[in-house]
Amino acid sequence: GTGPALDPAANEFLAFHGQSSFAIYGMKDAGICQEIEDPVNMFGGGVYLSCSAFRANLSIPCSSCGGGHLGARAECQCVCDAGMEHLMMVARVTLGDAHICKEYDAEAYRGPADRPRRRPPVNASTGFVHNSIVGESIANGGSHLRYRELVVYDRFQCYPEYIIHFKRVPGPPLGAAGGGGGGRRGRNSSHCHLPL
C-alpha cells in the first residue's frame, strides 16, 4: 500500500524516488524535475515514484558504468561493490485527483512515439485533467506492474523530504529463489538487492 495519507484532503503521501546520485544531489537543491524523465516511459514524461524502496532501487543506475537500471540501454557488467554508496530520495508527493490505472494501454498512457504524453488523462466525470496517475500493481488488481507506481506531471507536486544513503549487498539474481521475485532488473553479474 501507500501508507497513511499525510494530508488526506490533498491525497499526500511519502514515496521513494530512485535516480543517480548526481541527479539526487541536484534535486536536493532544485527539487524534482519531470524534464529528466524519459517521455517514452510507461506513463509518459512525468515524475515516477514508488511506495516500495525495492522498486525505487531498480531505477538507480550503477555508479561505475551507468547501466543496469530499468530503462537502461546497457546491462551492468560491474561486480557489485558492497561498499559503494547509493542514494534514494524520499519525497512528499501530492496526488490530488489521481487516475487509477489497472488496465494498461500504451497508446492511451504513453502516447505515440512522435508525441509522447506529459499529462494524466482527463477525468470523465469532471472534464478536467487528473492530477496524477497511480499505476496499480498486479497484487492490487493491475494488469502490468509488479509494484505500484505514482506519477505526477507537475514538479511542484513533489517535495524532496529526505535522502537515504545505502549500500547494496550481494545477493541472488532477481527472480531466483530469495532474490525478491521476477522483474526486469539488468544487473547480470552483480545481482544486488536492497536490504530492508
Coordinates of C-alpha atoms in Angstrom, one line a residue:
G1 CA 0.0 0.0 0.0
T2 CA 0.9 3.6 0.0
G3 CA 0.7 4.0 3.8
P4 CA -1.4 6.6 5.6
A5 CA -2.0 9.9 3.8
L6 CA -0.1 12.9 5.3
D7 CA -2.8 15.2 4.2
P8 CA -6.0 13.3 3.1
A9 CA -7.5 16.4 1.5
A10 CA -4.6 16.7 -0.9
N11 CA -4.1 13.0 -1.2
E12 CA -0.5 13.5 0.0
F13 CA 2.0 10.7 0.7
L14 CA 5.7 9.9 1.3
A15 CA 7.1 7.9 -1.6
F16 CA 10.6 6.8 -2.9
H17 CA 12.3 8.1 -6.0
G18 CA 15.3 6.4 -7.5
Q19 CA 17.9 8.2 -9.7
S20 CA 21.6 8.5 -10.0
S21 CA 23.5 10.1 -7.0
F22 CA 24.3 13.1 -9.2
A23 CA 20.6 13.6 -10.0
I24 CA 19.6 13.1 -6.4
Y25 CA 22.1 15.8 -5.2
G26 CA 20.7 18.2 -7.8
M27 CA 17.1 17.5 -6.7
K28 CA 18.1 18.3 -3.1
D29 CA 18.6 22.0 -4.1
A30 CA 16.4 22.4 -7.2
G31 CA 13.6 20.0 -6.5
I32 CA 12.4 17.0 -8.6
C33 CA 12.1 17.9 -12.2
Q34 CA 9.9 15.9 -14.6
E35 CA 12.0 17.0 -17.6
I36 CA 14.7 14.5 -16.6
E37 CA 12.3 11.6 -17.0
D38 CA 12.2 9.9 -20.4
P39 CA 8.9 10.7 -22.1
V40 CA 8.7 7.2 -23.5
N41 CA 8.3 5.7 -20.0
M42 CA 5.2 3.7 -19.3
F43 CA 3.1 6.7 -18.4
G44 CA 4.9 9.4 -20.4
G45 CA 7.1 12.1 -19.2
G46 CA 6.3 12.6 -15.5
V47 CA 8.0 12.2 -12.1
Y48 CA 7.9 8.5 -11.2
L49 CA 7.8 7.5 -7.5
S50 CA 7.1 4.2 -5.7
C51 CA 5.6 3.1 -2.5
S52 CA 8.4 0.5 -2.4
A53 CA 12.1 1.2 -1.7
F54 CA 12.9 -2.0 -3.5
R55 CA 11.2 -0.7 -6.7
A56 CA 12.9 2.7 -6.5
N57 CA 16.2 0.9 -6.1
L58 CA 15.6 -0.7 -9.5
S59 CA 15.8 2.8 -11.1
I60 CA 19.2 3.6 -9.6
P61 CA 22.0 3.1 -12.2
C62 CA 25.3 1.6 -11.4
S63 CA 27.6 4.3 -10.1
S64 CA 30.5 2.9 -12.2
C65 CA 29.0 2.3 -15.7
G66 CA 25.6 4.0 -15.6
G67 CA 23.8 0.8 -16.8
G68 CA 21.8 -1.9 -15.1
H69 CA 18.7 0.0 -14.2
L70 CA 15.2 -0.2 -15.5
G71 CA 15.1 1.5 -18.9
A72 CA 18.9 1.3 -19.3
R73 CA 20.2 0.7 -22.8
A74 CA 23.1 -1.3 -21.4
E75 CA 23.3 -4.1 -18.8
C76 CA 25.7 -3.5 -15.9
Q77 CA 28.7 -5.7 -16.1
C78 CA 30.4 -4.4 -13.0
V79 CA 31.0 -6.6 -9.9
C80 CA 28.8 -5.4 -7.1
D81 CA 30.8 -3.3 -4.7
A82 CA 29.2 -3.9 -1.3
G83 CA 31.0 -0.7 -0.1
M84 CA 29.6 1.6 -2.8
E85 CA 27.1 4.1 -1.5
H86 CA 23.9 4.9 -3.4
L87 CA 21.2 7.5 -2.8
M88 CA 17.5 7.4 -2.9
M89 CA 15.0 10.2 -2.4
V90 CA 12.0 10.2 -0.1
A91 CA 9.6 12.8 -1.4
R92 CA 6.4 14.2 -0.2
V93 CA 4.0 13.8 -3.2
T94 CA 0.6 15.3 -3.6
L95 CA -1.5 13.1 -5.9
G96 CA -4.7 15.2 -5.8
D97 CA -7.4 13.8 -8.1
A98 CA -5.5 10.6 -9.0
H99 CA -6.4 8.4 -12.0
I100 CA -6.1 4.8 -11.0
C101 CA -4.7 2.7 -13.9
K102 CA -5.5 -1.0 -13.6
E103 CA -5.7 -1.9 -17.3
Y104 CA -2.6 -0.5 -19.1
D105 CA -2.9 0.8 -22.7
A106 CA 0.4 2.1 -24.1
E107 CA -1.3 4.4 -26.7
A108 CA -3.6 5.9 -24.0
Y109 CA -1.0 6.5 -21.3
R110 CA 2.3 6.9 -23.1
G111 CA 1.1 8.2 -26.4
P112 CA 2.7 7.8 -29.9
A113 CA 6.5 7.8 -30.1
D114 CA 6.4 11.1 -32.0
R115 CA 4.1 12.8 -29.5
P116 CA 4.7 11.3 -26.0
R117 CA 2.3 12.4 -23.3
R118 CA 3.3 14.7 -20.4
R119 CA 0.0 14.8 -18.6
P120 CA -2.5 12.4 -17.0
P121 CA -5.8 11.6 -18.7
V122 CA -9.0 13.7 -18.4
N123 CA -11.4 12.8 -15.6
A124 CA -14.6 11.8 -17.5
S125 CA -16.8 12.9 -14.6
T126 CA -15.4 16.4 -14.2
G127 CA -13.9 17.2 -17.7
F128 CA -10.7 18.3 -16.0
V129 CA -7.3 16.6 -16.3
H130 CA -6.5 14.3 -13.3
N131 CA -3.6 15.5 -11.2
S132 CA -1.6 12.2 -11.2
I133 CA -1.7 8.6 -12.2
V134 CA -1.4 5.6 -9.8
G135 CA -0.3 2.6 -11.8
E136 CA -1.8 -0.2 -9.8
S137 CA 0.3 -3.3 -9.0
I138 CA -0.8 -6.8 -10.1
A139 CA -1.3 -7.6 -6.4
N140 CA -3.9 -4.8 -6.2
G141 CA -5.7 -5.7 -9.5
G142 CA -3.5 -4.0 -12.0
S143 CA -2.5 -5.7 -15.3
H144 CA 1.2 -5.0 -15.7
L145 CA 3.1 -3.6 -12.7
R146 CA 4.8 -5.6 -10.0
Y147 CA 4.9 -2.5 -7.8
R148 CA 2.6 0.4 -7.5
E149 CA 3.8 3.5 -9.4
L150 CA 2.9 7.1 -8.6
V151 CA 3.3 9.5 -11.5
V152 CA 2.9 13.3 -11.3
Y153 CA 3.4 15.7 -14.1
D154 CA 4.0 19.0 -12.2
R155 CA 7.2 19.2 -10.4
F156 CA 5.6 21.2 -7.6
Q157 CA 3.6 18.2 -6.6
C158 CA 6.8 16.6 -5.3
Y159 CA 9.0 17.9 -2.5
P160 CA 12.3 16.2 -1.6
E161 CA 11.9 15.4 2.0
Y162 CA 14.9 13.0 2.8
I163 CA 17.9 11.5 1.1
I164 CA 18.6 7.9 2.0
H165 CA 22.2 6.8 1.8
F166 CA 22.5 3.0 1.5
K167 CA 24.8 0.2 0.3
R168 CA 23.7 -2.7 -1.7
V169 CA 24.7 -6.2 -0.7
P170 CA 25.5 -9.1 -3.0
G171 CA 22.5 -11.5 -3.3
P172 CA 20.9 -13.9 -5.7
P173 CA 19.7 -12.7 -9.1
L174 CA 16.3 -11.1 -9.0
G175 CA 13.8 -13.8 -10.0
A176 CA 15.9 -16.5 -8.3
A177 CA 14.7 -18.1 -5.1
G178 CA 15.0 -15.5 -2.3
G179 CA 16.0 -12.8 -4.8
G180 CA 13.0 -10.6 -4.5
G181 CA 10.9 -12.0 -7.4
G182 CA 11.0 -11.5 -11.1
G183 CA 11.1 -8.2 -12.8
R184 CA 13.3 -6.6 -15.4
R185 CA 16.5 -6.0 -13.5
G186 CA 19.5 -5.8 -15.7
R187 CA 22.5 -6.4 -13.4
N188 CA 23.9 -9.6 -14.7
S189 CA 27.0 -10.2 -12.7
S190 CA 26.3 -8.2 -9.5
H191 CA 22.8 -9.4 -8.7
C192 CA 22.4 -6.7 -6.0
H193 CA 19.3 -6.2 -3.9
L194 CA 18.4 -3.6 -1.3
P195 CA 18.4 -5.0 2.3
L196 CA 15.3 -4.0 4.1

